[in-house]
XYZ file of N, CA and C in Angstrom:
798
model
N -59.483 -18.136 -133.935
C -59.001 -18.319 -132.336
C -59.869 -17.721 -131.452
N -60.142 -15.991 -131.237
C -61.454 -16.087 -130.546
C -62.395 -16.413 -130.493
N -62.980 -17.624 -131.602
C -64.340 -18.041 -131.740
C -63.910 -19.018 -130.623
N -63.193 -19.852 -130.101
C -62.819 -21.021 -129.502
C -62.783 -20.799 -127.799
N -62.596 -19.437 -127.853
C -62.215 -18.891 -126.117
C -63.597 -19.589 -125.410
N -64.866 -19.215 -125.678
C -65.417 -19.762 -124.726
C -65.532 -21.221 -124.295
N -65.243 -21.924 -125.906
C -65.426 -23.654 -125.481
C -64.296 -23.711 -124.189
N -63.180 -23.198 -124.420
C -61.896 -23.743 -124.066
C -61.524 -22.855 -122.325
N -62.631 -22.222 -122.438
C -62.890 -21.210 -121.123
C -64.353 -22.685 -120.350
N -64.645 -23.285 -120.955
C -65.314 -24.306 -120.378
C -64.817 -25.531 -119.664
N -63.967 -25.515 -120.494
C -62.901 -26.943 -120.155
C -62.090 -26.643 -119.239
N -61.924 -25.580 -118.785
C -60.863 -25.000 -117.683
C -61.401 -25.953 -116.699
N -60.296 -26.097 -115.759
C -60.382 -27.141 -114.194
C -60.292 -25.776 -112.984
N -61.403 -25.449 -112.315
C -61.251 -24.550 -111.333
C -61.395 -25.400 -110.141
N -60.362 -24.805 -109.203
C -60.074 -24.961 -108.212
C -61.177 -25.055 -107.188
N -61.423 -26.295 -106.104
C -62.833 -26.156 -105.211
C -62.461 -25.115 -104.327
N -64.115 -24.725 -104.099
C -63.505 -23.892 -102.624
C -63.132 -24.491 -101.447
N -62.676 -23.920 -100.677
C -62.399 -24.556 -99.251
C -63.150 -24.095 -98.657
N -63.731 -25.759 -97.690
C -64.996 -25.134 -97.086
C -64.392 -25.324 -95.487
N -65.377 -24.761 -94.488
C -64.376 -24.350 -93.426
C -63.889 -25.874 -93.024
N -64.971 -27.168 -92.923
C -64.390 -28.192 -92.823
C -63.291 -28.749 -93.092
N -62.688 -28.406 -94.230
C -61.487 -28.895 -95.095
C -60.653 -27.947 -94.255
N -60.359 -26.538 -94.326
C -59.548 -25.498 -93.447
C -59.537 -26.475 -92.292
N -60.157 -26.346 -91.396
C -59.707 -26.665 -90.301
C -58.786 -28.268 -90.475
N -59.543 -29.304 -91.025
C -58.597 -30.281 -91.229
C -57.045 -30.135 -91.892
N -56.786 -29.350 -92.638
C -55.289 -29.114 -92.932
C -54.661 -28.199 -92.309
N -55.492 -27.174 -91.048
C -54.766 -26.703 -90.474
C -54.455 -27.650 -88.947
N -55.122 -28.711 -88.876
C -54.550 -29.583 -87.805
C -53.649 -30.872 -88.692
N -53.934 -30.834 -89.702
C -52.213 -31.757 -90.145
C -51.324 -31.211 -90.074
N -50.817 -29.647 -90.516
C -50.253 -29.085 -90.464
C -49.591 -28.994 -89.157
N -50.458 -28.606 -88.169
C -49.841 -28.637 -86.633
C -49.458 -29.583 -86.141
N -50.118 -30.716 -86.549
C -49.481 -32.316 -86.240
C -48.046 -32.625 -87.044
N -47.944 -32.307 -87.965
C -46.465 -32.123 -88.557
C -45.455 -31.521 -88.343
N -45.895 -30.171 -87.807
C -44.782 -29.192 -86.720
C -44.646 -29.701 -85.876
N -45.574 -30.826 -85.092
C -45.155 -30.853 -83.623
C -44.159 -32.125 -83.727
N -44.624 -33.027 -84.791
C -43.866 -34.114 -85.057
C -42.215 -33.723 -85.354
N -42.148 -32.861 -86.305
C -40.955 -32.060 -86.645
C -39.933 -31.903 -85.429
N -40.615 -31.162 -84.768
C -40.426 -30.564 -83.376
C -40.027 -31.307 -82.264
N -40.763 -32.309 -82.060
C -40.612 -33.786 -81.233
C -39.331 -34.348 -81.731
N -39.391 -34.879 -82.979
C -38.053 -35.100 -83.510
C -36.718 -34.628 -83.169
N -36.524 -33.393 -83.611
C -35.542 -32.410 -83.027
C -35.410 -32.594 -81.582
N -36.250 -32.238 -81.100
C -36.092 -32.508 -79.247
C -35.353 -33.734 -79.052
N -36.152 -35.076 -79.610
C -35.337 -36.103 -79.237
C -33.931 -36.095 -79.612
N -33.619 -35.974 -81.179
C -31.970 -35.885 -81.539
C -31.512 -34.902 -80.535
N -31.577 -34.223 -80.118
C -30.942 -33.153 -79.466
C -30.622 -33.327 -77.865
N -31.765 -34.645 -77.482
C -30.998 -34.788 -76.359
C -30.415 -36.300 -76.443
N -30.493 -36.695 -77.630
C -29.562 -38.112 -77.810
C -28.124 -37.650 -77.996
N -27.894 -36.026 -78.709
C -26.460 -35.848 -78.864
C -26.106 -35.587 -77.572
N -27.153 -34.365 -76.777
C -26.272 -34.617 -75.336
C -26.109 -34.927 -74.361
N -27.113 -36.134 -74.553
C -26.545 -37.630 -73.391
C -25.471 -38.077 -74.043
N -25.169 -38.283 -75.063
C -23.733 -38.949 -75.791
C -22.651 -38.117 -75.491
N -22.625 -36.823 -75.602
C -21.758 -36.054 -74.846
C -21.667 -36.287 -73.737
N -22.509 -36.082 -72.982
C -22.672 -36.479 -71.217
C -21.618 -38.039 -71.138
N -22.046 -38.760 -71.664
C -21.545 -39.924 -71.753
C -20.144 -39.804 -71.776
N -20.001 -39.413 -72.849
C -18.316 -39.624 -73.054
C -17.311 -38.547 -71.906
N -17.913 -37.678 -71.706
C -17.508 -36.470 -70.552
C -17.400 -37.529 -69.421
N -18.552 -38.307 -68.824
C -18.377 -38.453 -67.672
C -18.024 -40.166 -67.288
N -17.715 -40.836 -68.525
C -16.742 -41.657 -68.751
C -15.341 -41.903 -68.832
N -14.633 -42.924 -68.264
C -13.297 -42.834 -68.446
C -12.353 -42.924 -69.490
N -11.286 -43.009 -69.429
C -10.747 -42.541 -71.142
C -10.360 -44.049 -72.010
N -10.478 -44.953 -70.665
C -10.235 -46.226 -71.581
C -8.876 -46.681 -71.389
N -7.520 -45.735 -70.886
C -6.274 -45.806 -71.307
C -5.954 -47.301 -70.033
N -6.917 -47.155 -69.137
C -6.799 -48.310 -67.908
C -7.259 -49.510 -68.036
N -7.499 -49.638 -69.374
C -8.058 -50.849 -69.556
C -7.048 -52.332 -69.396
N -5.994 -52.163 -69.819
C -5.125 -53.267 -69.349
C -4.706 -53.764 -67.856
N -4.784 -52.273 -67.391
C -4.324 -52.561 -65.988
C -6.082 -53.019 -65.027
N -6.900 -53.171 -65.762
C -8.184 -53.497 -65.071
C -8.664 -54.722 -65.567
N -8.099 -55.167 -66.440
C -7.855 -56.584 -67.099
C -7.226 -57.464 -66.182
N -6.204 -56.984 -65.761
C -5.100 -57.733 -64.817
C -5.240 -58.044 -63.832
N -6.250 -56.650 -63.073
C -6.504 -56.999 -61.913
C -7.918 -57.914 -61.965
N -8.758 -58.068 -63.085
C -9.499 -59.162 -62.787
C -8.549 -60.485 -62.949
N -8.013 -60.735 -63.783
C -6.988 -62.255 -64.142
C -6.465 -62.193 -62.794
N -5.627 -61.486 -61.750
C -5.421 -61.877 -60.426
C -6.607 -62.324 -59.652
N -7.875 -61.877 -59.534
C -9.383 -61.935 -58.656
C -9.152 -63.771 -58.999
N -9.052 -63.731 -60.037
C -9.952 -65.308 -60.807
C -8.331 -65.890 -61.119
N -7.172 -65.509 -60.265
C -5.951 -66.512 -60.236
C -5.493 -67.419 -61.827
N -5.657 -66.293 -62.702
C -5.489 -66.804 -64.047
C -4.225 -65.698 -64.934
N -3.836 -66.360 -65.941
C -2.595 -65.427 -66.701
C -3.501 -65.046 -67.433
N -2.740 -63.972 -67.801
C -3.425 -62.812 -68.986
C -2.705 -63.378 -70.596
N -3.404 -63.665 -71.608
C -2.871 -64.133 -72.622
C -2.399 -62.432 -73.550
N -1.456 -62.502 -74.247
C -0.971 -61.912 -75.068
C -1.599 -61.734 -76.646
N -1.407 -60.822 -77.326
C -2.171 -60.917 -78.536
C -1.750 -62.084 -79.697
N -0.572 -62.133 -79.154
C -0.150 -63.145 -80.468
C -0.410 -64.542 -79.811
N -0.755 -65.071 -78.294
C -0.848 -66.092 -78.056
C -2.365 -66.584 -78.396
N -3.093 -66.094 -78.723
C -4.339 -66.411 -79.111
C -4.270 -67.652 -80.309
N -4.985 -68.285 -80.473
C -4.549 -69.207 -81.370
C -5.977 -68.643 -82.714
N -5.458 -68.672 -83.755
C -6.232 -68.005 -85.020
C -7.534 -68.908 -85.152
N -7.616 -70.185 -84.885
C -8.817 -70.710 -85.039
C -9.704 -70.373 -84.141
N -9.498 -70.612 -82.819
C -10.144 -69.735 -81.377
C -11.048 -68.571 -82.195
N -9.776 -67.230 -82.164
C -10.330 -66.124 -82.652
C -11.483 -66.211 -83.441
N -10.747 -66.630 -84.767
C -11.945 -66.795 -85.645
C -13.333 -67.416 -85.332
N -13.573 -68.608 -84.867
C -15.264 -68.734 -84.631
C -15.318 -67.668 -83.445
N -14.895 -67.521 -82.678
C -15.526 -66.561 -81.465
C -16.061 -65.569 -82.237
N -15.081 -64.677 -83.268
C -15.669 -63.650 -83.986
C -17.050 -63.991 -85.013
N -16.502 -65.190 -85.517
C -17.990 -65.680 -86.251
C -19.221 -65.679 -85.547
N -19.248 -66.133 -83.917
C -20.179 -66.266 -83.359
C -20.880 -65.476 -82.298
N -19.797 -64.509 -81.975
C -20.261 -63.577 -81.098
C -20.165 -62.355 -81.645
N -19.365 -61.753 -82.708
C -19.295 -60.811 -82.859
C -18.871 -60.441 -84.337
N -19.988 -60.811 -85.614
C -19.343 -61.088 -86.655
C -18.623 -59.827 -87.542
N -19.051 -58.487 -87.048
C -18.871 -57.431 -87.402
C -17.431 -56.735 -86.961
N -16.999 -57.671 -85.748
C -16.059 -57.119 -84.875
C -14.789 -56.501 -85.972
N -14.158 -56.594 -86.945
C -12.806 -55.882 -87.574
C -13.718 -54.915 -88.356
N -14.785 -54.601 -88.444
C -15.388 -53.498 -89.192
C -15.759 -52.346 -88.327
N -16.664 -52.759 -86.932
C -17.015 -51.851 -86.182
C -15.894 -50.729 -85.162
N -16.296 -50.305 -84.339
C -15.239 -49.199 -83.544
C -15.839 -49.162 -82.204
N -16.169 -50.827 -81.570
C -16.761 -50.981 -80.539
C -18.162 -51.673 -80.477
N -18.863 -50.308 -80.762
C -20.331 -50.394 -81.080
C -20.831 -51.016 -82.143
N -21.705 -51.887 -82.572
C -22.239 -52.635 -83.671
C -23.612 -52.285 -83.826
N -23.900 -51.055 -84.615
C -25.275 -50.721 -84.780
C -26.198 -51.317 -85.429
N -25.320 -52.211 -86.462
C -26.205 -53.159 -87.264
C -26.945 -54.357 -86.356
N -25.781 -54.803 -85.509
C -26.414 -55.410 -84.859
C -27.010 -55.117 -83.256
N -27.011 -53.939 -83.231
C -27.894 -53.360 -82.122
C -29.681 -53.406 -82.666
N -29.280 -52.894 -84.057
C -30.779 -52.544 -84.491
C -31.546 -54.245 -84.671
N -30.684 -55.356 -84.984
C -31.253 -56.875 -85.272
C -31.865 -56.725 -84.303
N -30.711 -56.813 -83.563
C -31.372 -57.349 -81.514
C -32.912 -56.708 -81.050
N -32.861 -55.161 -81.733
C -34.324 -54.594 -81.134
C -35.191 -54.796 -81.784
N -35.080 -55.346 -83.158
C -36.195 -55.754 -84.187
C -37.014 -57.096 -83.754
N -35.713 -58.080 -83.478
C -35.581 -59.770 -82.578
C -36.253 -59.690 -81.456
N -36.014 -58.380 -80.618
C -36.463 -58.735 -79.229
C -38.484 -57.858 -79.230
N -38.411 -57.053 -80.395
C -39.871 -56.232 -80.279
C -40.760 -57.594 -81.055
N -40.382 -58.451 -82.066
C -41.179 -59.627 -82.448
C -41.297 -60.507 -81.455
N -40.223 -60.827 -80.391
C -40.385 -61.961 -79.651
C -41.236 -61.275 -78.109
N -41.219 -60.068 -78.052
C -41.690 -59.294 -77.037
C -41.187 -59.663 -75.903
N -39.430 -59.744 -76.026
C -38.875 -59.923 -74.808
C -37.364 -59.496 -74.615
N -36.541 -59.306 -73.836
C -35.462 -58.608 -74.060
C -34.341 -59.734 -74.062
N -34.235 -60.634 -75.528
C -33.697 -61.942 -75.495
C -32.411 -61.297 -76.030
N -32.110 -60.486 -76.491
C -30.542 -60.299 -77.393
C -30.023 -58.864 -77.047
N -28.919 -58.930 -77.119
C -28.379 -57.356 -76.286
C -27.693 -56.727 -77.434
N -27.348 -57.163 -78.318
C -26.088 -56.639 -79.612
C -24.814 -56.307 -78.849
N -24.424 -57.056 -77.947
C -23.164 -56.319 -77.703
C -22.081 -57.108 -78.169
N -20.902 -56.115 -78.340
C -19.746 -56.381 -79.385
C -18.966 -57.015 -78.142
N -17.545 -57.693 -78.571
C -16.809 -58.582 -78.073
C -15.842 -57.468 -77.184
N -15.994 -56.469 -77.407
C -15.600 -54.956 -76.527
C -16.247 -54.698 -75.730
N -17.498 -54.601 -75.605
C -18.206 -54.400 -75.167
C -18.611 -55.313 -73.508
N -18.668 -56.354 -74.109
C -18.247 -57.943 -73.310
C -17.385 -57.867 -72.402
N -16.039 -57.213 -72.654
C -14.706 -56.765 -71.918
C -15.128 -55.601 -71.086
N -15.390 -54.438 -71.474
C -16.131 -53.368 -70.801
C -16.586 -53.991 -69.279
N -18.071 -54.599 -69.955
C -18.648 -55.237 -68.771
C -18.046 -55.613 -67.611
N -17.308 -56.498 -67.952
C -16.317 -57.331 -66.648
C -15.349 -56.366 -66.195
N -14.701 -55.558 -67.024
C -13.695 -54.584 -66.195
C -13.940 -53.434 -65.523
N -15.011 -52.606 -66.559
C -15.528 -51.521 -65.775
C -16.649 -50.919 -65.031
N -17.668 -52.562 -65.377
C -18.920 -52.083 -65.217
C -19.579 -53.260 -64.014
N -18.434 -54.029 -63.518
C -18.466 -55.070 -62.378
C -19.493 -56.311 -62.891
N -19.666 -56.430 -64.073
C -20.478 -57.354 -64.856
C -22.001 -56.757 -64.985
N -22.222 -55.810 -65.258
C -23.924 -55.583 -65.335
C -23.729 -54.564 -66.482
N -24.397 -54.749 -67.342
C -24.683 -53.971 -68.630
C -26.140 -53.428 -68.736
N -26.538 -53.346 -67.486
C -28.325 -52.991 -67.577
C -28.607 -51.747 -67.230
N -29.570 -51.091 -67.851
C -29.741 -49.542 -67.512
C -29.227 -48.431 -68.001
N -28.583 -47.752 -67.516
C -27.432 -46.569 -68.327
C -26.021 -47.557 -68.049
N -26.296 -48.523 -67.283
C -24.925 -49.065 -67.983
C -24.538 -49.490 -69.213
N -25.717 -49.605 -70.073
C -25.456 -50.628 -71.390
C -25.087 -49.079 -72.159
N -25.664 -47.980 -71.934
C -24.974 -46.830 -72.604
C -23.520 -46.599 -72.204
N -22.958 -46.566 -70.990
C -22.088 -46.614 -70.591
C -20.809 -46.941 -70.916
N -21.577 -48.654 -71.298
C -20.464 -49.782 -71.626
C -20.101 -49.281 -73.676
N -21.555 -48.606 -73.985
C -21.254 -48.384 -75.450
C -20.257 -46.914 -75.625
N -20.273 -46.293 -74.540
C -19.065 -45.018 -74.783
C -17.825 -45.724 -74.596
N -17.971 -46.242 -73.397
C -16.353 -47.024 -73.188
C -16.148 -48.034 -73.821
N -16.835 -48.871 -75.072
C -15.897 -50.004 -75.396
C -15.205 -49.207 -76.839
N -15.854 -47.855 -77.084
C -15.392 -46.836 -78.500
C -14.387 -46.456 -77.960
N -14.372 -45.671 -76.856
C -12.790 -45.408 -76.047
C -11.575 -46.557 -76.158
N -11.944 -47.624 -75.529
C -11.273 -48.858 -75.509
C -10.856 -49.048 -76.724
N -11.234 -49.212 -77.761
C -10.924 -49.313 -79.478
C -9.907 -48.573 -79.778
N -9.586 -47.188 -78.974
C -8.869 -46.077 -79.526
C -7.949 -46.227 -78.317
N -7.724 -47.441 -77.926
C -6.059 -47.524 -76.749
C -5.559 -48.685 -77.346
N -6.522 -49.625 -77.123
C -5.925 -50.756 -77.649
C -6.378 -51.419 -79.289
N -5.678 -52.578 -79.593
C -6.008 -53.214 -80.995
C -6.911 -54.675 -81.194
N -7.430 -55.063 -82.001
C -8.199 -55.807 -81.845
C -7.935 -57.036 -81.371
N -6.592 -57.247 -81.820
C -6.127 -58.760 -81.213
C -6.140 -58.773 -79.773
N -5.812 -57.549 -78.923
C -5.375 -57.486 -77.659
C -6.701 -57.205 -77.104
N -7.977 -56.699 -77.730
C -9.266 -56.774 -77.276
C -9.716 -58.275 -77.040
N -9.208 -59.003 -78.083
C -9.339 -60.921 -78.088
C -9.065 -61.469 -77.107
N -7.402 -61.185 -76.971
C -6.965 -61.810 -75.868
C -7.264 -61.182 -74.488
N -7.345 -59.969 -74.250
C -8.142 -59.640 -72.587
C -9.566 -60.920 -72.576
N -10.215 -60.450 -73.435
C -11.553 -60.990 -73.399
C -11.037 -62.390 -72.906
N -10.423 -63.051 -73.938
C -10.577 -64.433 -73.389
C -9.602 -64.717 -72.558
N -8.917 -64.236 -71.847
C -8.593 -64.068 -70.475
C -9.466 -64.300 -68.904
N -10.185 -63.676 -69.273
C -11.186 -63.293 -68.124
C -12.622 -63.765 -68.188
N -12.916 -64.237 -69.633
C -14.525 -64.446 -69.645
C -14.511 -65.653 -68.689
N -16.436 -65.685 -68.140
C -16.170 -67.274 -67.742
C -16.432 -68.069 -68.942
N -16.316 -69.392 -68.950
C -16.127 -70.342 -69.287
C -17.092 -71.965 -68.816
N -17.479 -71.361 -68.025
C -18.096 -72.369 -67.110
C -17.566 -73.414 -66.187
N -18.450 -74.097 -65.419
C -17.613 -75.114 -64.370
C -16.845 -74.219 -63.733
N -16.777 -72.449 -63.159
C -16.455 -72.379 -62.273
C -15.009 -71.776 -62.638
N -14.794 -71.939 -64.145
C -13.637 -71.590 -64.939
C -13.246 -69.932 -65.426
N -12.588 -69.370 -65.383
C -11.916 -68.154 -65.926
C -11.015 -68.010 -66.624
N -11.419 -67.787 -67.826
C -10.287 -67.589 -69.075
C -9.959 -68.846 -69.828
N -9.715 -68.887 -71.212
C -9.801 -69.838 -71.965
C -8.514 -71.253 -71.447
N -7.363 -70.623 -71.477
C -6.509 -71.431 -70.835
C -6.570 -71.977 -69.732
N -7.466 -71.615 -68.757
C -7.993 -72.480 -67.648
C -9.137 -73.325 -67.946
N -9.772 -72.781 -69.290
C -11.211 -73.962 -69.698
C -10.422 -74.891 -70.403
N -9.021 -74.462 -71.241
C -8.474 -75.875 -72.170
C -8.045 -76.865 -71.322
N -7.404 -76.589 -70.098
C -6.502 -77.628 -69.000
C -7.926 -78.471 -68.633
N -8.863 -77.769 -67.821
C -9.673 -78.462 -67.141
C -10.591 -79.204 -68.441
N -11.065 -79.103 -70.069
C -12.143 -79.592 -70.538
C -11.202 -81.018 -71.394
N -9.879 -80.461 -71.993
C -9.478 -80.985 -72.481
C -7.827 -81.478 -72.167
N -7.596 -80.946 -71.304
C -6.495 -81.592 -70.352
C -4.977 -81.154 -70.925
N -4.838 -80.056 -72.077
C -3.938 -79.916 -73.100
C -3.989 -77.944 -73.017
N -2.572 -77.824 -72.974
C -2.356 -75.955 -73.262
C -3.579 -75.464 -74.575
N -3.867 -74.354 -74.245
C -4.669 -73.396 -75.209
C -3.935 -73.610 -76.785
N -2.819 -73.622 -76.719
C -2.695 -73.743 -78.178
C -2.426 -75.114 -78.999
N -2.774 -75.876 -78.378
C -2.285 -77.190 -78.960
C -3.753 -78.101 -78.957
N -4.693 -77.442 -79.177
C -6.445 -77.857 -79.179
C -6.773 -78.108 -80.716
N -7.574 -78.818 -81.041
C -8.256 -78.937 -82.390
C -9.323 -78.279 -82.978
N -9.875 -78.010 -83.917
C -11.023 -77.296 -84.666
C -11.898 -77.405 -83.700
N -12.429 -78.783 -83.355
C -13.682 -79.229 -82.193
C -13.626 -78.337 -81.237
N -12.350 -78.459 -80.471
C -12.104 -77.969 -79.490
C -12.044 -76.887 -79.178
N -11.691 -75.844 -80.137
C -11.789 -74.740 -80.178
C -13.117 -74.179 -80.392
N -14.192 -74.994 -81.412
C -15.506 -74.253 -81.288
C -16.111 -74.833 -80.143
N -15.707 -75.584 -79.358
C -16.368 -75.628 -78.056
C -15.845 -74.662 -77.182
N -14.860 -74.343 -76.997
C -14.470 -73.082 -76.020
C -15.190 -71.774 -76.448
N -15.018 -71.705 -78.326
C -15.922 -70.170 -78.242
C -17.427 -70.445 -78.374
N -17.959 -71.104 -78.098
C -19.400 -71.017 -77.972
C -20.063 -71.301 -76.421
N -19.203 -71.286 -75.640
C -19.086 -71.305 -73.847
C -19.538 -69.788 -73.327
N -18.627 -68.946 -73.813
C -19.172 -67.649 -72.990
C -20.469 -67.166 -73.427
N -21.318 -67.449 -74.036
C -22.950 -66.933 -74.482
C -23.571 -67.117 -73.348
N -23.100 -68.564 -72.525
C -24.314 -68.826 -71.687
C -23.277 -70.051 -71.461
N -22.216 -70.100 -70.308
C -20.927 -70.692 -69.573
C -22.007 -71.855 -69.120
N -22.835 -71.475 -68.218
C -23.342 -72.590 -67.349
C -24.289 -73.918 -67.898
N -25.272 -72.939 -68.915
C -25.921 -73.840 -69.932
C -25.509 -74.779 -71.149
N -24.051 -74.551 -71.452
C -23.451 -75.093 -72.541
C -22.263 -75.787 -71.807
N -22.303 -76.188 -70.259
C -20.648 -76.735 -69.575
C -20.990 -78.123 -69.754
N -20.097 -78.738 -70.989
C -19.665 -79.869 -71.127
C -20.018 -80.614 -70.179
N -19.473 -80.655 -69.405
C -19.391 -81.693 -67.848
C -20.844 -81.726 -67.430
N -21.869 -80.727 -67.557
C -23.074 -80.888 -66.981
C -24.151 -81.057 -67.488
N -23.901 -80.285 -69.176
C -25.336 -80.434 -70.094
C -24.293 -80.910 -71.332
N -23.870 -82.109 -71.542
C -23.105 -82.489 -72.604
C -24.059 -82.342 -73.777
N -25.136 -82.663 -73.764
C -25.956 -82.836 -74.819
C -26.206 -80.804 -75.712
N -26.452 -80.225 -74.545
C -26.481 -78.670 -75.220
C -25.264 -78.632 -75.609
N -23.951 -78.939 -74.849
C -22.679 -78.382 -75.617
C -22.780 -78.937 -77.168
N -22.838 -80.021 -77.235
C -22.374 -80.722 -78.352
C -23.314 -79.777 -79.412
N -24.471 -79.075 -79.281
C -25.263 -78.622 -80.038
C -24.853 -77.361 -80.164
N -23.993 -76.442 -79.263
C -23.885 -75.166 -79.435
C -22.551 -75.687 -80.058
N -21.606 -76.421 -79.902
C -20.541 -76.698 -80.580
C -20.966 -76.552 -81.947
N -22.047 -77.332 -82.391
C -22.671 -77.498 -83.924
C -22.940 -76.195 -84.599
N -23.700 -75.324 -84.016
C -24.087 -74.001 -84.167
C -22.862 -73.150 -84.179
N -21.382 -73.194 -83.706
C -20.631 -72.348 -83.640
C -19.703 -73.125 -85.226
N -19.436 -74.480 -85.254
C -19.133 -74.491 -86.365
C -19.702 -74.060 -87.942
N -20.893 -73.815 -87.570
C -21.843 -73.892 -88.735
C -21.691 -72.363 -88.757
N -21.199 -71.258 -87.995
C -20.839 -70.065 -88.191
C -19.629 -69.888 -88.781
N -18.623 -70.452 -88.548
C -17.643 -70.322 -88.832
C -17.573 -70.812 -90.044
N -18.682 -72.072 -91.005
C -18.635 -72.047 -91.924
C -19.172 -71.230 -93.258
N -20.274 -70.238 -92.181
C -21.123 -69.135 -92.790
C -20.346 -67.753 -93.321
N -19.323 -67.662 -91.923
C -18.423 -66.414 -92.302
C -17.489 -66.814 -93.022
N -17.183 -68.433 -93.765
C -16.030 -68.768 -94.751
C -14.637 -68.786 -93.697
N -14.890 -68.940 -92.396
C -13.447 -69.248 -91.615
C -12.984 -70.603 -92.067
N -13.713 -71.661 -92.188
C -13.640 -72.827 -91.979
C -14.617 -73.380 -93.336
N -14.117 -74.667 -93.694
C -14.900 -75.325 -95.063
C -16.023 -76.147 -94.401
N -17.003 -76.534 -95.110
C -18.241 -77.682 -94.474
C -17.606 -79.196 -94.419
N -16.493 -79.334 -95.047
C -15.881 -80.840 -94.698
C -15.505 -80.555 -93.040
N -14.551 -79.618 -93.138
C -13.834 -79.470 -91.704
C -14.787 -79.399 -90.496
N -15.994 -79.034 -91.014
C -17.222 -78.545 -89.623
C -17.782 -80.007 -89.639
N -17.891 -80.959 -90.334
C -18.508 -81.871 -90.166
C -17.924 -82.869 -89.911
N -15.965 -82.867 -90.241
C -15.322 -83.538 -89.051
C -15.015 -83.263 -87.556
N -15.294 -82.294 -87.613
C -15.218 -81.702 -86.026
C -16.071 -82.044 -85.366
N -17.712 -81.911 -86.074
C -18.573 -82.547 -85.050
C -19.048 -83.772 -84.481
N -18.036 -84.764 -85.568
C -17.963 -86.308 -85.109
C -16.874 -86.709 -83.954
N -16.217 -85.462 -83.536
C -15.321 -85.461 -82.001
C -16.028 -85.727 -80.929
N -15.666 -86.611 -80.026
C -15.970 -86.520 -78.808
C -15.913 -85.277 -78.270
N -16.854 -85.419 -77.196
C -16.782 -83.744 -76.437
C -15.943 -83.382 -75.563
N -15.569 -84.204 -74.929
C -14.041 -83.860 -73.936
C -13.234 -84.514 -74.554
N -12.125 -84.685 -74.185
C -10.817 -85.509 -73.752
C -10.456 -85.722 -72.586
N -9.952 -87.550 -72.524
C -9.645 -87.785 -71.327
C -7.842 -87.567 -70.854
N -8.272 -87.363 -69.473
C -6.738 -87.082 -68.914
C -7.071 -86.172 -67.353
N -5.941 -86.279 -66.903
C -5.562 -85.619 -65.732
C -5.425 -84.477 -65.268
N -4.209 -84.165 -66.275
C -3.882 -82.808 -65.611
C -3.718 -81.990 -67.653
N -2.954 -80.895 -67.264
C -3.122 -79.739 -68.734
C -1.893 -80.358 -68.916
């Protein structure tokens, strides 16, 4: 063994000596990492502080029903109760506008991330990632605007509203006051105007048309833009199939129906 020591000593790997240039580079890299960590910590702290401030400075959400009733009076519409929303309309609206409606608490983090990614890829502010609860808050608390700081306020308010009223009532309130094109507010008014029947007596194709209108009520107005309205109805039915609310056969049958119904009154 002693005779092998000179041979083994020659096989040992020695660490290279640190040159002044390498040492400076290592120090710069370490400083950059420290600055990055500190910057991230500051951003997190600011985000937490901002979130706390938003929750402190926004209303509790306990007056949501009163505000919804006020908007309904302004537009001369009657509020829907939770049990008055047709199940097919609710299903298609959720499938189209807020697919994780029953899982989130007013803020859809996955939807926001997807919207930001799509906006970045398309170099535009094309998607908002707003939930149905946020859209209700926009119409009641925020005077119809969710731009800038109102976007953040809307998130805080949506979370609070969902602690006050249930999902079914949120859908009922939303469908009571949201625009449906042709100067109409609320699904009940739209049902009478477009199909001349009460909201509870419509068929799948008609519910699909109504569910697709809130996203762009002017663009999809079936009286002025019937071609776009038909395309939108088909998209809604497709979402209903994708989310498992209806079958492909039901969607195909609904797509074959006329867009509007004849008549003169509800």
